[in-house]
Amino acid sequence: ETGVTQSPTHLIKTRGQQVTLRCSSQSGHNTVSWYQQALGQGPQFIFQYYREEENGRGNFPPRFSGLQFPNYSSELNVNALELDDSALYLCASSTSSANTEAFFGQGTRLTVV
Amino acid sequence: QKEVEQNSGPLSVPEGAIASLNCTYSDRVSQSFFWYRQYSGKSPELIMSIYSNGDKEDGRFTAQLNKASQYVSLLIRDSQPSDSATYLCAVNTNAGKSTFGDGTTLTVKP
């Protein structure tokens, strides 16, 4: 059974650029949630994808968008990067859209300069 | 007021002691509750899930839930230096939204 994997592990981008982060969900999981974690804070919920549809969104602007593919892998896209977007981006997969245990990937450390 | 609040810590206990971590939440419709452990520079790792009032034990860990008081706790018995980490409380609603607290940093001193 493969776990949740994210790519890349580290990334440096310039303010105003766009970035795409990728996540492969754990085998048998159809739900992927994305989080942003700033230093010293808990993960902040960005959105969740369930069977290729967005299923819940946190307080993030529209320049944060996502996709889920038929194999349940997912992408997080961030446009017009700002310095405050620098954070650890976490992806978690689970077996359903609510109330089930979620397992995290190793994260992508994004630095915006 | 934050939706999920945890003792900011840091919490320091001697090896072999019981560590008690607390969490309160504001959304009464919350349905499921989780504790994660996060080592510095790593991603969160699921330790416990609890869905109904009462206690749930798994090895050295016990989660306690009181929905009337909107309170969740995690007890770690026989604390070990390897338990030193940040512990995150997470609360889910049926809408699929997960809300995390900012975590409590635990240090277990040998």
PDB file of C-alpha atoms in Angstrom:
ATOM      1  CA  GLU A   1       0.000   0.000   0.000  1.00  0.00           C
ATOM      2  CA  THR A   2       1.520   3.288  -1.087  1.00  0.00           C
ATOM      3  CA  GLY A   3       1.263   6.344   1.150  1.00  0.00           C
ATOM      4  CA  VAL A   4       0.539   9.942   0.243  1.00  0.00           C
ATOM      5  CA  THR A   5       3.285  11.544  -1.821  1.00  0.00           C
ATOM      6  CA  GLN A   6       3.769  15.191  -2.709  1.00  0.00           C
ATOM      7  CA  SER A   7       5.990  16.915  -5.212  1.00  0.00           C
ATOM      8  CA  PRO A   8       8.143  18.866  -5.249  1.00  0.00           C
ATOM      9  CA  THR A   9       9.452  18.829  -1.671  1.00  0.00           C
ATOM     10  CA  HIS A  10      10.903  22.319  -1.886  1.00  0.00           C
ATOM     11  CA  LEU A  11      10.246  25.208  -4.237  1.00  0.00           C
ATOM     12  CA  ILE A  12      11.347  28.825  -4.544  1.00  0.00           C
ATOM     13  CA  LYS A  13       9.239  31.223  -6.579  1.00  0.00           C
ATOM     14  CA  THR A  14       9.198  34.939  -7.236  1.00  0.00           C
ATOM     15  CA  ARG A  15       6.318  37.174  -6.187  1.00  0.00           C
ATOM     16  CA  GLY A  16       3.676  37.334  -8.926  1.00  0.00           C
ATOM     17  CA  GLN A  17       4.510  33.925 -10.386  1.00  0.00           C
ATOM     18  CA  GLN A  18       2.239  30.903 -10.478  1.00  0.00           C
ATOM     19  CA  VAL A  19       2.919  27.513  -8.887  1.00  0.00           C
ATOM     20  CA  THR A  20       1.466  24.012  -9.145  1.00  0.00           C
ATOM     21  CA  LEU A  21       1.873  21.486  -6.362  1.00  0.00           C
ATOM     22  CA  ARG A  22       1.033  17.817  -6.794  1.00  0.00           C
ATOM     23  CA  CYS A  23      -0.285  15.089  -4.541  1.00  0.00           C
ATOM     24  CA  SER A  24      -0.787  11.380  -5.068  1.00  0.00           C
ATOM     25  CA  SER A  25      -3.364   9.987  -2.675  1.00  0.00           C
ATOM     26  CA  GLN A  26      -2.978   6.775  -0.727  1.00  0.00           C
ATOM     27  CA  SER A  27      -4.213   3.639  -2.459  1.00  0.00           C
ATOM     28  CA  GLY A  28      -7.971   3.214  -1.932  1.00  0.00           C
ATOM     29  CA  HIS A  29      -8.527   6.864  -0.949  1.00  0.00           C
ATOM     30  CA  ASN A  30     -10.891   9.041  -3.006  1.00  0.00           C
ATOM     31  CA  THR A  31     -10.672  12.281  -1.043  1.00  0.00           C
ATOM     32  CA  VAL A  32      -7.828  14.796  -0.965  1.00  0.00           C
ATOM     33  CA  SER A  33      -7.620  17.859   1.265  1.00  0.00           C
ATOM     34  CA  TRP A  34      -5.055  20.654   0.986  1.00  0.00           C
ATOM     35  CA  TYR A  35      -3.687  22.711   3.855  1.00  0.00           C
ATOM     36  CA  GLN A  36      -1.343  25.646   4.298  1.00  0.00           C
ATOM     37  CA  GLN A  37       0.835  25.632   7.403  1.00  0.00           C
ATOM     38  CA  ALA A  38       2.755  28.748   8.376  1.00  0.00           C
ATOM     39  CA  LEU A  39       5.579  28.486  10.873  1.00  0.00           C
ATOM     40  CA  GLY A  40       4.324  28.034  14.416  1.00  0.00           C
ATOM     41  CA  GLN A  41       0.704  27.589  13.384  1.00  0.00           C
ATOM     42  CA  GLY A  42      -1.606  24.692  12.739  1.00  0.00           C
ATOM     43  CA  PRO A  43      -2.555  23.649   9.204  1.00  0.00           C
ATOM     44  CA  GLN A  44      -5.181  25.902   7.630  1.00  0.00           C
ATOM     45  CA  PHE A  45      -7.785  24.162   5.454  1.00  0.00           C
ATOM     46  CA  ILE A  46      -7.663  25.358   1.836  1.00  0.00           C
ATOM     47  CA  PHE A  47     -10.124  22.978   0.171  1.00  0.00           C
ATOM     48  CA  GLN A  48     -11.118  19.367  -0.256  1.00  0.00           C
ATOM     49  CA  TYR A  49     -11.715  17.313  -3.396  1.00  0.00           C
ATOM     50  CA  TYR A  50     -13.996  14.297  -3.386  1.00  0.00           C
ATOM     51  CA  ARG A  51     -14.402  12.227  -6.550  1.00  0.00           C
ATOM     52  CA  GLU A  52     -13.051  15.040  -8.712  1.00  0.00           C
ATOM     53  CA  GLU A  53     -15.366  17.739  -7.304  1.00  0.00           C
ATOM     54  CA  GLU A  54     -14.509  20.490  -4.825  1.00  0.00           C
ATOM     55  CA  ASN A  55     -16.231  19.602  -1.556  1.00  0.00           C
ATOM     56  CA  GLY A  56     -15.628  22.370   0.950  1.00  0.00           C
ATOM     57  CA  ARG A  57     -13.339  25.387   0.939  1.00  0.00           C
ATOM     58  CA  GLY A  58     -11.624  27.413   3.636  1.00  0.00           C
ATOM     59  CA  ASN A  59     -11.007  31.157   3.741  1.00  0.00           C
ATOM     60  CA  PHE A  60      -8.597  31.369   0.857  1.00  0.00           C
ATOM     61  CA  PRO A  61      -8.898  33.695  -2.160  1.00  0.00           C
ATOM     62  CA  PRO A  62      -9.826  32.406  -5.639  1.00  0.00           C
ATOM     63  CA  ARG A  63      -6.201  32.528  -6.756  1.00  0.00           C
ATOM     64  CA  PHE A  64      -5.918  29.248  -4.840  1.00  0.00           C
ATOM     65  CA  SER A  65      -7.478  26.604  -7.049  1.00  0.00           C
ATOM     66  CA  GLY A  66      -7.279  22.867  -7.438  1.00  0.00           C
ATOM     67  CA  LEU A  67      -8.043  19.798  -9.446  1.00  0.00           C
ATOM     68  CA  GLN A  68      -8.585  16.142  -8.746  1.00  0.00           C
ATOM     69  CA  PHE A  69      -7.983  13.560 -11.448  1.00  0.00           C
ATOM     70  CA  PRO A  70      -9.784  10.241 -12.125  1.00  0.00           C
ATOM     71  CA  ASN A  71      -7.012   8.380 -10.263  1.00  0.00           C
ATOM     72  CA  TYR A  72      -7.740  10.695  -7.280  1.00  0.00           C
ATOM     73  CA  SER A  73      -4.399  12.443  -7.427  1.00  0.00           C
ATOM     74  CA  SER A  74      -4.665  16.204  -7.049  1.00  0.00           C
ATOM     75  CA  GLU A  75      -3.056  19.535  -7.858  1.00  0.00           C
ATOM     76  CA  LEU A  76      -3.026  22.806  -5.967  1.00  0.00           C
ATOM     77  CA  ASN A  77      -2.485  25.894  -8.106  1.00  0.00           C
ATOM     78  CA  VAL A  78      -1.652  29.298  -6.707  1.00  0.00           C
ATOM     79  CA  ASN A  79      -1.624  32.337  -8.988  1.00  0.00           C
ATOM     80  CA  ALA A  80      -0.092  35.749  -8.421  1.00  0.00           C
ATOM     81  CA  LEU A  81       2.093  34.548  -5.582  1.00  0.00           C
ATOM     82  CA  GLU A  82       2.526  36.828  -2.582  1.00  0.00           C
ATOM     83  CA  LEU A  83       5.280  36.797   0.021  1.00  0.00           C
ATOM     84  CA  ASP A  84       2.740  35.602   2.629  1.00  0.00           C
ATOM     85  CA  ASP A  85       2.120  32.473   0.566  1.00  0.00           C
ATOM     86  CA  SER A  86       5.445  31.161   1.830  1.00  0.00           C
ATOM     87  CA  ALA A  87       4.507  28.130   3.909  1.00  0.00           C
ATOM     88  CA  LEU A  88       4.422  24.351   4.098  1.00  0.00           C
ATOM     89  CA  TYR A  89       1.660  23.007   1.857  1.00  0.00           C
ATOM     90  CA  LEU A  90       0.214  19.729   3.000  1.00  0.00           C
ATOM     91  CA  CYS A  91      -1.981  17.258   1.225  1.00  0.00           C
ATOM     92  CA  ALA A  92      -4.000  14.641   3.111  1.00  0.00           C
ATOM     93  CA  SER A  93      -5.994  11.760   1.687  1.00  0.00           C
ATOM     94  CA  SER A  94      -8.877   9.818   3.192  1.00  0.00           C
ATOM     95  CA  THR A  95     -11.451   7.221   2.256  1.00  0.00           C
ATOM     96  CA  SER A  96     -14.441   9.553   2.246  1.00  0.00           C
ATOM     97  CA  SER A  97     -15.320  13.208   2.313  1.00  0.00           C
ATOM     98  CA  ALA A  98     -16.156  13.521   5.994  1.00  0.00           C
ATOM     99  CA  ASN A  99     -15.404  12.178   9.421  1.00  0.00           C
ATOM    100  CA  THR A 100     -12.690   9.767   8.472  1.00  0.00           C
ATOM    101  CA  GLU A 101      -9.045   9.612   9.307  1.00  0.00           C
ATOM    102  CA  ALA A 102      -6.766  11.515   6.967  1.00  0.00           C
ATOM    103  CA  PHE A 103      -3.132  10.769   6.228  1.00  0.00           C
ATOM    104  CA  PHE A 104      -0.673  13.456   5.262  1.00  0.00           C
ATOM    105  CA  GLY A 105       2.042  13.575   2.663  1.00  0.00           C
ATOM    106  CA  GLN A 106       5.471  14.932   3.525  1.00  0.00           C
ATOM    107  CA  GLY A 107       4.540  18.429   2.342  1.00  0.00           C
ATOM    108  CA  THR A 108       5.929  20.981  -0.094  1.00  0.00           C
ATOM    109  CA  ARG A 109       7.916  23.863   1.365  1.00  0.00           C
ATOM    110  CA  LEU A 110       7.175  26.924  -0.783  1.00  0.00           C
ATOM    111  CA  THR A 111       9.268  30.063  -0.452  1.00  0.00           C
ATOM    112  CA  VAL A 112       8.180  33.206  -2.259  1.00  0.00           C
ATOM    113  CA  VAL A 113      10.870  35.863  -2.693  1.00  0.00           C
TER     114      VAL A 113
ATOM    115  CA  GLN B   1     -12.055  33.372  19.419  1.00  0.00           C
ATOM    116  CA  LYS B   2     -10.403  30.631  17.375  1.00  0.00           C
ATOM    117  CA  GLU B   3     -12.543  27.711  16.268  1.00  0.00           C
ATOM    118  CA  VAL B   4     -10.142  25.215  17.834  1.00  0.00           C
ATOM    119  CA  GLU B   5      -8.035  26.267  20.796  1.00  0.00           C
ATOM    120  CA  GLN B   6      -5.173  24.411  22.410  1.00  0.00           C
ATOM    121  CA  ASN B   7      -2.920  25.220  25.336  1.00  0.00           C
ATOM    122  CA  SER B   8      -0.081  27.112  23.706  1.00  0.00           C
ATOM    123  CA  GLY B   9       2.528  25.433  25.855  1.00  0.00           C
ATOM    124  CA  PRO B  10       5.274  24.553  25.801  1.00  0.00           C
ATOM    125  CA  LEU B  11       4.509  21.643  28.091  1.00  0.00           C
ATOM    126  CA  SER B  12       7.406  19.931  29.782  1.00  0.00           C
ATOM    127  CA  VAL B  13       7.131  16.635  31.663  1.00  0.00           C
ATOM    128  CA  PRO B  14       9.738  14.215  33.030  1.00  0.00           C
ATOM    129  CA  GLU B  15      10.223  10.838  31.396  1.00  0.00           C
ATOM    130  CA  GLY B  16       7.677   8.329  32.665  1.00  0.00           C
ATOM    131  CA  ALA B  17       5.100  10.962  33.649  1.00  0.00           C
ATOM    132  CA  ILE B  18       1.638  11.520  32.205  1.00  0.00           C
ATOM    133  CA  ALA B  19       1.321  14.337  29.671  1.00  0.00           C
ATOM    134  CA  SER B  20      -2.107  15.941  29.364  1.00  0.00           C
ATOM    135  CA  LEU B  21      -3.013  17.925  26.265  1.00  0.00           C
ATOM    136  CA  ASN B  22      -6.265  19.850  25.976  1.00  0.00           C
ATOM    137  CA  CYS B  23      -8.384  21.203  23.148  1.00  0.00           C
ATOM    138  CA  THR B  24     -11.668  23.105  22.986  1.00  0.00           C
ATOM    139  CA  TYR B  25     -13.771  23.785  19.900  1.00  0.00           C
ATOM    140  CA  SER B  26     -16.537  26.212  19.113  1.00  0.00           C
ATOM    141  CA  ASP B  27     -18.652  24.508  16.408  1.00  0.00           C
ATOM    142  CA  ARG B  28     -21.301  22.366  18.086  1.00  0.00           C
ATOM    143  CA  VAL B  29     -22.012  20.431  14.884  1.00  0.00           C
ATOM    144  CA  SER B  30     -18.496  18.988  14.877  1.00  0.00           C
ATOM    145  CA  GLN B  31     -18.643  15.244  14.412  1.00  0.00           C
ATOM    146  CA  SER B  32     -15.154  13.820  14.514  1.00  0.00           C
ATOM    147  CA  PHE B  33     -12.016  14.635  16.393  1.00  0.00           C
ATOM    148  CA  PHE B  34      -8.398  13.772  15.780  1.00  0.00           C
ATOM    149  CA  TRP B  35      -5.021  14.112  17.409  1.00  0.00           C
ATOM    150  CA  TYR B  36      -1.915  14.418  15.262  1.00  0.00           C
ATOM    151  CA  ARG B  37       1.742  14.462  16.241  1.00  0.00           C
ATOM    152  CA  GLN B  38       4.123  16.654  14.274  1.00  0.00           C
ATOM    153  CA  TYR B  39       7.866  16.484  14.654  1.00  0.00           C
ATOM    154  CA  SER B  40       9.834  19.582  13.735  1.00  0.00           C
ATOM    155  CA  GLY B  41      10.148  19.879   9.960  1.00  0.00           C
ATOM    156  CA  LYS B  42       7.848  16.921   9.312  1.00  0.00           C
ATOM    157  CA  SER B  43       4.203  16.515   8.365  1.00  0.00           C
ATOM    158  CA  PRO B  44       1.447  15.643  10.877  1.00  0.00           C
ATOM    159  CA  GLU B  45       1.024  11.978  11.777  1.00  0.00           C
ATOM    160  CA  LEU B  46      -2.343  10.668  12.951  1.00  0.00           C
ATOM    161  CA  ILE B  47      -2.296   9.317  16.514  1.00  0.00           C
ATOM    162  CA  MET B  48      -5.930   8.977  17.560  1.00  0.00           C
ATOM    163  CA  SER B  49      -9.448   9.528  16.299  1.00  0.00           C
ATOM    164  CA  ILE B  50     -12.536   9.769  18.488  1.00  0.00           C
ATOM    165  CA  TYR B  51     -16.150  10.139  17.459  1.00  0.00           C
ATOM    166  CA  SER B  52     -18.313   9.629  20.557  1.00  0.00           C
ATOM    167  CA  ASN B  53     -18.288  10.850  24.131  1.00  0.00           C
ATOM    168  CA  GLY B  54     -16.023   9.066  26.551  1.00  0.00           C
ATOM    169  CA  ASP B  55     -12.542   7.636  26.487  1.00  0.00           C
ATOM    170  CA  LYS B  56     -10.683   5.786  23.766  1.00  0.00           C
ATOM    171  CA  GLU B  57      -7.419   4.047  24.572  1.00  0.00           C
ATOM    172  CA  ASP B  58      -4.663   2.950  22.203  1.00  0.00           C
ATOM    173  CA  GLY B  59      -1.481   1.797  23.873  1.00  0.00           C
ATOM    174  CA  ARG B  60      -0.035   4.653  25.907  1.00  0.00           C
ATOM    175  CA  PHE B  61      -2.496   7.144  24.422  1.00  0.00           C
ATOM    176  CA  THR B  62      -6.009   7.937  25.660  1.00  0.00           C
ATOM    177  CA  ALA B  63      -8.313  10.396  23.939  1.00  0.00           C
ATOM    178  CA  GLN B  64     -11.243  11.844  25.850  1.00  0.00           C
ATOM    179  CA  LEU B  65     -14.236  13.584  24.305  1.00  0.00           C
ATOM    180  CA  ASN B  66     -16.982  15.614  25.965  1.00  0.00           C
ATOM    181  CA  LYS B  67     -19.296  17.094  23.336  1.00  0.00           C
ATOM    182  CA  ALA B  68     -21.442  18.916  25.898  1.00  0.00           C
ATOM    183  CA  SER B  69     -18.380  20.823  27.081  1.00  0.00           C
ATOM    184  CA  GLN B  70     -16.885  20.937  23.557  1.00  0.00           C
ATOM    185  CA  TYR B  71     -13.666  19.544  24.910  1.00  0.00           C
ATOM    186  CA  VAL B  72     -11.174  16.960  23.688  1.00  0.00           C
ATOM    187  CA  SER B  73      -8.057  15.821  25.456  1.00  0.00           C
ATOM    188  CA  LEU B  74      -5.125  13.498  24.896  1.00  0.00           C
ATOM    189  CA  LEU B  75      -3.293  11.731  27.688  1.00  0.00           C
ATOM    190  CA  ILE B  76       0.107  10.185  27.100  1.00  0.00           C
ATOM    191  CA  ARG B  77       1.107   7.726  29.785  1.00  0.00           C
ATOM    192  CA  ASP B  78       4.716   6.749  30.542  1.00  0.00           C
ATOM    193  CA  SER B  79       5.962   9.652  28.419  1.00  0.00           C
ATOM    194  CA  GLN B  80       9.158   9.018  26.477  1.00  0.00           C
ATOM    195  CA  PRO B  81      11.680  11.494  25.028  1.00  0.00           C
ATOM    196  CA  SER B  82      10.543  10.308  21.579  1.00  0.00           C
ATOM    197  CA  ASP B  83       7.097  11.753  22.389  1.00  0.00           C
ATOM    198  CA  SER B  84       8.619  15.247  22.257  1.00  0.00           C
ATOM    199  CA  ALA B  85       6.767  16.940  19.406  1.00  0.00           C
ATOM    200  CA  THR B  86       3.929  19.341  18.650  1.00  0.00           C
ATOM    201  CA  TYR B  87       0.474  17.819  19.128  1.00  0.00           C
ATOM    202  CA  LEU B  88      -2.309  19.096  16.911  1.00  0.00           C
ATOM    203  CA  CYS B  89      -6.016  18.788  17.631  1.00  0.00           C
ATOM    204  CA  ALA B  90      -8.291  18.649  14.556  1.00  0.00           C
ATOM    205  CA  VAL B  91     -12.073  18.893  14.402  1.00  0.00           C
ATOM    206  CA  ASN B  92     -14.199  17.882  11.400  1.00  0.00           C
ATOM    207  CA  THR B  93     -17.721  18.809  10.400  1.00  0.00           C
ATOM    208  CA  ASN B  94     -19.924  16.782   8.071  1.00  0.00           C
ATOM    209  CA  ALA B  95     -19.218  19.346   5.384  1.00  0.00           C
ATOM    210  CA  GLY B  96     -15.748  17.925   5.095  1.00  0.00           C
ATOM    211  CA  LYS B  97     -13.993  20.895   6.602  1.00  0.00           C
ATOM    212  CA  SER B  98     -11.150  20.172   8.984  1.00  0.00           C
ATOM    213  CA  THR B  99     -10.073  22.797  11.488  1.00  0.00           C
ATOM    214  CA  PHE B 100      -6.800  22.478  13.347  1.00  0.00           C
ATOM    215  CA  GLY B 101      -5.592  24.136  16.489  1.00  0.00           C
ATOM    216  CA  ASP B 102      -2.154  25.738  16.540  1.00  0.00           C
ATOM    217  CA  GLY B 103      -0.749  22.859  18.532  1.00  0.00           C
ATOM    218  CA  THR B 104       0.880  22.290  21.899  1.00  0.00           C
ATOM    219  CA  THR B 105       4.600  21.614  21.992  1.00  0.00           C
ATOM    220  CA  LEU B 106       5.517  18.812  24.379  1.00  0.00           C
ATOM    221  CA  THR B 107       9.019  18.206  25.711  1.00  0.00           C
ATOM    222  CA  VAL B 108       9.735  15.013  27.634  1.00  0.00           C
ATOM    223  CA  LYS B 109      12.919  15.353  29.675  1.00  0.00           C
ATOM    224  CA  PRO B 110      15.026  12.241  30.321  1.00  0.00           C
TER     225      PRO B 110
END
